[in-house]
Amino acid sequence: MNHSQSPSDASLIERQAKEIEILKRRLLEAQKLTAMGELVSTTTHEFNNVLMAVINYARMGLRHKDEQTRNNCFEKIAAAGDRAAKITTGVLAMAKNRGDRMEPTDLSKIVDDTIVLLERELRKYRIELEFQNENAPLAMANGNQIQQVLLNLMINARQAMPQGGRLILKLSYDQANHTVDLLVRDHGTGIPADQLPHIFDAFYTTKTGPDETGKGGTGIGLAACRDIIEAHHGKIRVQSTVGMGTAFTIRIPAAAANPSATSTVSSGVPIAGSEMLPTSPVRH
């Protein structure tokens, strides 16, 4: 305690610090509920499409007596059922309250679940998605919170490409720093250099307001992302160039000293041009 501070002053400071921490937790929970609300219409519409596929192929199978047609209908129904299971699994995983507990987490599973939740929206806005998993090990993380960060970054990326474009997700392992790194790279409008140092500030936003889907524009999302990553003892970094796009990289400690590699998954072509971001990076 500073000698100039009285016990009552120290008590007040401690009480205020606790109140700030409580407000931060409530803000993160509100951000999570907001993200859930934003996804309700998207996932409900997608689930309805799956149900229509099941109903239509079941009716077709009932109308046709030949074995080949019926087998084809059964295959389509099974595929639709798998799709429905993925949608519900993604929603339930996000809704699950894991508290603040950190545990060895497969971030590739988090990415897959998040892609399922946003797939229809990305298609609607003509966003080409590429996900590369470069042999990344488990991370010490809270899966629910990391999914919240990823949802926010992917929605921001979609909004930065109003005419459509390419979104790259890349999961890799930095052996030197023993971190699992997740890159979210868009090829959109980019962020002006004078705004970059402020984008993680609470209530600061580069947007004029929420878009037609009601997403974005509050200045809360990236500040919440920063708080979540810092709570993971990780780092979040951004690079951006106007007219070329923006790249966010989150770095989270890996779970084990000698992690066992997961199977490599690559979708699309290797990343090209991901280093074409000459603007000085902002680190937090």
CSV table of C-alpha atoms in Angstrom, one decimal:
chain,number,residue,atom,x,y,z
A,1,MET,CA,0.0,0.0,0.0
A,2,ASN,CA,1.2,3.5,-0.8
A,3,HIS,CA,2.0,5.4,2.5
A,4,SER,CA,-0.2,8.3,1.2
A,5,GLN,CA,-3.2,6.0,0.9
A,6,SER,CA,-5.5,5.4,3.9
A,7,PRO,CA,-7.0,2.0,4.6
A,8,SER,CA,-10.3,3.2,3.4
A,9,ASP,CA,-8.8,4.4,0.1
A,10,ALA,CA,-7.1,1.0,-0.4
A,11,SER,CA,-10.4,-0.8,0.3
A,12,LEU,CA,-12.2,1.4,-2.2
A,13,ILE,CA,-9.7,0.7,-4.9
A,14,GLU,CA,-9.9,-3.0,-4.2
A,15,ARG,CA,-13.7,-2.9,-4.3
A,16,GLN,CA,-13.7,-1.0,-7.6
A,17,ALA,CA,-11.2,-3.5,-9.1
A,18,LYS,CA,-13.6,-6.3,-8.2
A,19,GLU,CA,-16.6,-4.5,-9.6
A,20,ILE,CA,-14.6,-3.9,-12.9
A,21,GLU,CA,-13.8,-7.6,-13.1
A,22,ILE,CA,-17.5,-8.5,-12.5
A,23,LEU,CA,-18.5,-6.1,-15.3
A,24,LYS,CA,-16.0,-7.6,-17.6
A,25,ARG,CA,-17.4,-11.0,-17.0
A,26,ARG,CA,-20.9,-9.8,-17.6
A,27,LEU,CA,-19.8,-8.1,-20.8
A,28,LEU,CA,-18.3,-11.3,-22.1
A,29,GLU,CA,-21.5,-13.2,-21.3
A,30,ALA,CA,-23.6,-10.5,-23.0
A,31,GLN,CA,-21.3,-10.8,-26.0
A,32,LYS,CA,-21.8,-14.5,-26.1
A,33,LEU,CA,-25.6,-14.2,-25.8
A,34,THR,CA,-25.6,-11.6,-28.6
A,35,ALA,CA,-23.6,-14.0,-30.8
A,36,MET,CA,-26.1,-16.8,-30.1
A,37,GLY,CA,-29.0,-14.5,-30.9
A,38,GLU,CA,-27.4,-13.5,-34.2
A,39,LEU,CA,-27.0,-17.2,-35.2
A,40,VAL,CA,-30.6,-18.2,-34.3
A,41,SER,CA,-32.2,-17.2,-37.6
A,42,THR,CA,-29.3,-18.5,-39.7
A,43,THR,CA,-29.2,-22.0,-38.0
A,44,THR,CA,-33.0,-22.2,-37.9
A,45,HIS,CA,-33.2,-21.6,-41.6
A,46,GLU,CA,-30.5,-24.1,-42.4
A,47,PHE,CA,-32.0,-26.7,-40.1
A,48,ASN,CA,-35.4,-26.2,-41.9
A,49,ASN,CA,-33.6,-26.9,-45.2
A,50,VAL,CA,-32.3,-30.1,-43.8
A,51,LEU,CA,-35.7,-31.2,-42.6
A,52,MET,CA,-37.2,-30.4,-46.0
A,53,ALA,CA,-34.6,-32.6,-47.6
A,54,VAL,CA,-35.4,-35.5,-45.3
A,55,ILE,CA,-39.2,-35.1,-45.9
A,56,ASN,CA,-38.8,-34.8,-49.7
A,57,TYR,CA,-36.5,-37.8,-50.1
A,58,ALA,CA,-38.7,-39.9,-47.7
A,59,ARG,CA,-41.7,-39.1,-49.9
A,60,MET,CA,-39.8,-40.0,-53.1
A,61,GLY,CA,-38.8,-43.3,-51.5
A,62,LEU,CA,-42.4,-44.1,-50.7
A,63,ARG,CA,-43.5,-43.3,-54.3
A,64,HIS,CA,-40.9,-45.3,-56.0
A,65,LYS,CA,-40.7,-49.1,-55.6
A,66,ASP,CA,-37.4,-49.9,-57.3
A,67,GLU,CA,-34.5,-50.7,-55.0
A,68,GLN,CA,-32.0,-48.3,-56.5
A,69,THR,CA,-34.2,-45.2,-56.1
A,70,ARG,CA,-35.0,-46.1,-52.6
A,71,ASN,CA,-31.3,-46.7,-51.7
A,72,ASN,CA,-30.5,-43.3,-53.2
A,73,CYS,CA,-33.2,-41.7,-51.1
A,74,PHE,CA,-31.9,-43.5,-47.9
A,75,GLU,CA,-28.4,-42.1,-48.7
A,76,LYS,CA,-29.7,-38.6,-49.1
A,77,ILE,CA,-31.7,-38.9,-45.9
A,78,ALA,CA,-28.6,-40.2,-44.0
A,79,ALA,CA,-26.5,-37.3,-45.3
A,80,ALA,CA,-29.1,-34.8,-44.3
A,81,GLY,CA,-29.3,-36.4,-40.8
A,82,ASP,CA,-25.5,-36.0,-40.5
A,83,ARG,CA,-25.8,-32.4,-41.5
A,84,ALA,CA,-28.5,-31.8,-38.9
A,85,ALA,CA,-26.4,-33.4,-36.2
A,86,LYS,CA,-23.5,-31.1,-37.1
A,87,ILE,CA,-25.7,-28.0,-36.8
A,88,THR,CA,-27.1,-29.0,-33.4
A,89,THR,CA,-23.7,-30.0,-32.1
A,90,GLY,CA,-22.3,-26.6,-33.1
A,91,VAL,CA,-25.1,-24.7,-31.4
A,92,LEU,CA,-25.0,-26.8,-28.3
A,93,ALA,CA,-21.3,-26.5,-28.0
A,94,MET,CA,-21.5,-22.7,-28.2
A,95,ALA,CA,-24.4,-22.6,-25.7
A,96,LYS,CA,-22.6,-24.9,-23.2
A,97,ASN,CA,-21.4,-23.0,-20.2
A,98,ARG,CA,-17.8,-24.1,-19.5
A,99,GLY,CA,-17.1,-21.4,-17.0
A,100,ASP,CA,-13.5,-20.2,-17.0
A,101,ARG,CA,-12.0,-23.7,-17.0
A,102,MET,CA,-9.0,-24.2,-19.3
A,103,GLU,CA,-8.4,-27.6,-20.7
A,104,PRO,CA,-6.5,-29.3,-23.6
A,105,THR,CA,-8.7,-28.3,-26.5
A,106,ASP,CA,-8.7,-29.3,-30.2
A,107,LEU,CA,-9.0,-26.0,-31.9
A,108,SER,CA,-9.6,-27.6,-35.3
A,109,LYS,CA,-12.9,-29.0,-33.8
A,110,ILE,CA,-13.8,-25.5,-32.6
A,111,VAL,CA,-13.1,-24.2,-36.2
A,112,ASP,CA,-15.2,-26.9,-37.7
A,113,ASP,CA,-18.2,-26.2,-35.4
A,114,THR,CA,-17.9,-22.5,-36.1
A,115,ILE,CA,-17.8,-23.0,-39.9
A,116,VAL,CA,-21.0,-25.0,-39.6
A,117,LEU,CA,-22.7,-22.2,-37.8
A,118,LEU,CA,-21.7,-19.5,-40.3
A,119,GLU,CA,-21.6,-21.6,-43.5
A,120,ARG,CA,-25.0,-20.4,-44.8
A,121,GLU,CA,-24.2,-16.7,-44.1
A,122,LEU,CA,-20.8,-17.0,-45.9
A,123,ARG,CA,-22.5,-18.6,-48.9
A,124,LYS,CA,-25.2,-15.9,-48.9
A,125,TYR,CA,-22.5,-13.1,-49.1
A,126,ARG,CA,-20.4,-15.1,-51.7
A,127,ILE,CA,-17.5,-15.7,-49.3
A,128,GLU,CA,-15.1,-18.4,-50.4
A,129,LEU,CA,-13.8,-20.2,-47.3
A,130,GLU,CA,-10.5,-22.0,-47.0
A,131,PHE,CA,-9.4,-23.8,-43.8
A,132,GLN,CA,-5.9,-25.3,-43.3
A,133,ASN,CA,-4.9,-27.3,-40.3
A,134,GLU,CA,-1.1,-27.5,-40.3
A,135,ASN,CA,-0.6,-30.3,-37.8
A,136,ALA,CA,-1.6,-28.2,-34.8
A,137,PRO,CA,-1.6,-29.8,-31.3
A,138,LEU,CA,-4.1,-29.3,-28.6
A,139,ALA,CA,-4.2,-25.9,-27.0
A,140,MET,CA,-4.8,-25.0,-23.3
A,141,ALA,CA,-8.0,-23.1,-23.8
A,142,ASN,CA,-11.7,-22.6,-23.0
A,143,GLY,CA,-13.3,-23.9,-26.1
A,144,ASN,CA,-16.5,-21.8,-25.7
A,145,GLN,CA,-14.6,-18.6,-25.3
A,146,ILE,CA,-12.3,-19.3,-28.3
A,147,GLN,CA,-15.3,-20.0,-30.4
A,148,GLN,CA,-16.7,-16.6,-29.3
A,149,VAL,CA,-13.5,-14.9,-30.5
A,150,LEU,CA,-13.6,-16.9,-33.8
A,151,LEU,CA,-17.2,-16.0,-34.5
A,152,ASN,CA,-16.5,-12.4,-34.0
A,153,LEU,CA,-13.4,-12.3,-36.3
A,154,MET,CA,-15.2,-14.3,-39.0
A,155,ILE,CA,-18.2,-12.0,-38.9
A,156,ASN,CA,-15.9,-9.0,-39.1
A,157,ALA,CA,-14.1,-10.6,-42.0
A,158,ARG,CA,-17.4,-11.2,-43.8
A,159,GLN,CA,-18.5,-7.6,-43.3
A,160,ALA,CA,-15.1,-6.4,-44.7
A,161,MET,CA,-15.9,-8.1,-48.0
A,162,PRO,CA,-19.4,-6.7,-48.9
A,163,GLN,CA,-18.9,-7.8,-52.6
A,164,GLY,CA,-17.8,-11.3,-51.7
A,165,GLY,CA,-14.2,-12.6,-51.4
A,166,ARG,CA,-11.9,-15.1,-49.9
A,167,LEU,CA,-11.6,-15.9,-46.2
A,168,ILE,CA,-8.7,-18.0,-44.9
A,169,LEU,CA,-8.5,-19.8,-41.6
A,170,LYS,CA,-5.1,-21.3,-40.8
A,171,LEU,CA,-4.3,-23.4,-37.7
A,172,SER,CA,-0.6,-24.0,-37.0
A,173,TYR,CA,1.9,-24.8,-34.3
A,174,ASP,CA,4.8,-22.4,-33.4
A,175,GLN,CA,7.3,-24.8,-31.9
A,176,ALA,CA,9.7,-22.0,-30.9
A,177,ASN,CA,7.1,-20.2,-28.7
A,178,HIS,CA,5.1,-23.4,-27.9
A,179,THR,CA,1.8,-21.8,-29.1
A,180,VAL,CA,-1.1,-22.8,-31.3
A,181,ASP,CA,-1.7,-20.0,-33.8
A,182,LEU,CA,-5.0,-19.3,-35.5
A,183,LEU,CA,-5.0,-17.0,-38.4
A,184,VAL,CA,-8.2,-15.3,-39.7
A,185,ARG,CA,-7.3,-13.6,-43.0
A,186,ASP,CA,-9.8,-11.7,-45.2
A,187,HIS,CA,-9.2,-10.0,-48.6
A,188,GLY,CA,-11.5,-7.1,-47.9
A,189,THR,CA,-11.4,-3.3,-47.4
A,190,GLY,CA,-8.7,-3.2,-44.8
A,191,ILE,CA,-8.2,-0.9,-41.8
A,192,PRO,CA,-6.5,2.5,-42.2
A,193,ALA,CA,-3.2,2.8,-40.4
A,194,ASP,CA,-4.3,5.6,-38.1
A,195,GLN,CA,-7.2,3.4,-36.8
A,196,LEU,CA,-5.2,0.2,-36.2
A,197,PRO,CA,-3.9,1.2,-32.7
A,198,HIS,CA,-7.4,1.8,-31.5
A,199,ILE,CA,-9.4,-1.2,-32.8
A,200,PHE,CA,-9.1,-3.2,-29.5
A,201,ASP,CA,-10.3,-0.2,-27.4
A,202,ALA,CA,-13.7,-0.7,-25.8
A,203,PHE,CA,-16.5,1.0,-27.8
A,204,TYR,CA,-14.2,2.0,-30.6
A,205,THR,CA,-15.5,0.9,-34.0
A,206,THR,CA,-14.6,1.5,-37.6
A,207,LYS,CA,-18.2,0.8,-38.7
A,208,THR,CA,-21.1,3.2,-38.9
A,209,GLY,CA,-23.3,0.8,-37.1
A,210,PRO,CA,-24.8,-2.7,-37.4
A,211,ASP,CA,-25.3,-4.0,-40.9
A,212,GLU,CA,-28.5,-5.3,-42.4
A,213,THR,CA,-28.2,-8.5,-40.3
A,214,GLY,CA,-27.9,-6.6,-37.1
A,215,LYS,CA,-24.2,-7.5,-36.6
A,216,GLY,CA,-21.3,-5.2,-35.7
A,217,GLY,CA,-20.9,-1.6,-35.0
A,218,THR,CA,-20.9,-1.6,-31.1
A,219,GLY,CA,-17.1,-1.5,-30.6
A,220,ILE,CA,-17.4,-4.3,-28.0
A,221,GLY,CA,-16.4,-7.3,-30.1
A,222,LEU,CA,-12.7,-6.8,-30.5
A,223,ALA,CA,-12.3,-5.5,-27.0
A,224,ALA,CA,-13.9,-8.7,-25.7
A,225,CYS,CA,-11.7,-10.8,-28.0
A,226,ARG,CA,-8.6,-9.1,-26.5
A,227,ASP,CA,-9.8,-9.8,-23.0
A,228,ILE,CA,-10.5,-13.4,-23.7
A,229,ILE,CA,-7.1,-14.0,-25.3
A,230,GLU,CA,-5.2,-12.2,-22.5
A,231,ALA,CA,-7.1,-14.4,-20.0
A,232,HIS,CA,-5.6,-17.4,-21.9
A,233,HIS,CA,-2.1,-15.9,-21.5
A,234,GLY,CA,-2.1,-15.5,-25.2
A,235,LYS,CA,-1.7,-12.7,-27.7
A,236,ILE,CA,-3.8,-11.3,-30.5
A,237,ARG,CA,-2.1,-9.5,-33.4
A,238,VAL,CA,-3.5,-7.6,-36.4
A,239,GLN,CA,-2.0,-6.6,-39.7
A,240,SER,CA,-4.0,-4.7,-42.3
A,241,THR,CA,-3.6,-2.7,-45.5
A,242,VAL,CA,-6.4,-0.7,-47.0
A,243,GLY,CA,-7.6,-2.4,-50.2
A,244,MET,CA,-5.8,-5.6,-49.5
A,245,GLY,CA,-7.4,-7.0,-46.4
A,246,THR,CA,-6.8,-7.8,-42.7
A,247,ALA,CA,-5.2,-10.6,-40.9
A,248,PHE,CA,-5.8,-11.4,-37.2
A,249,THR,CA,-3.6,-14.0,-35.5
A,250,ILE,CA,-4.4,-15.3,-32.1
A,251,ARG,CA,-1.7,-17.2,-30.2
A,252,ILE,CA,-2.6,-19.6,-27.4
A,253,PRO,CA,-0.2,-21.7,-25.3
A,254,ALA,CA,-0.1,-25.3,-26.4
A,255,ALA,CA,-1.4,-27.9,-23.9
A,256,ALA,CA,1.6,-30.3,-23.7
A,257,ALA,CA,5.4,-30.0,-23.8
A,258,ASN,CA,5.6,-32.7,-26.5
A,259,PRO,CA,2.2,-32.6,-28.2
A,260,SER,CA,1.1,-35.4,-30.4
A,261,ALA,CA,0.4,-34.2,-33.9
A,262,THR,CA,-3.1,-34.4,-35.2
A,263,SER,CA,-3.9,-35.4,-38.8
A,264,THR,CA,-3.3,-32.8,-41.4
A,265,VAL,CA,-6.4,-31.4,-43.0
A,266,SER,CA,-6.1,-29.1,-46.0
A,267,SER,CA,-9.1,-27.6,-47.9
A,268,GLY,CA,-8.4,-25.6,-51.0
A,269,VAL,CA,-5.1,-24.4,-52.3
A,270,PRO,CA,-2.1,-23.3,-50.1
A,271,ILE,CA,-2.3,-19.8,-48.7
A,272,ALA,CA,-0.9,-17.3,-51.2
A,273,GLY,CA,-0.4,-13.6,-50.5
A,274,SER,CA,-0.9,-13.9,-46.7
A,275,GLU,CA,2.3,-11.9,-46.1
A,276,MET,CA,1.3,-9.0,-48.4
A,277,LEU,CA,0.4,-6.8,-45.5
A,278,PRO,CA,3.2,-4.2,-45.2
A,279,THR,CA,1.4,-2.0,-42.6
A,280,SER,CA,3.1,-2.2,-39.2
A,281,PRO,CA,1.3,-4.8,-37.1
A,282,VAL,CA,-0.4,-3.9,-33.9
A,283,ARG,CA,0.2,-6.3,-31.0
A,284,HIS,CA,-1.8,-6.7,-27.8
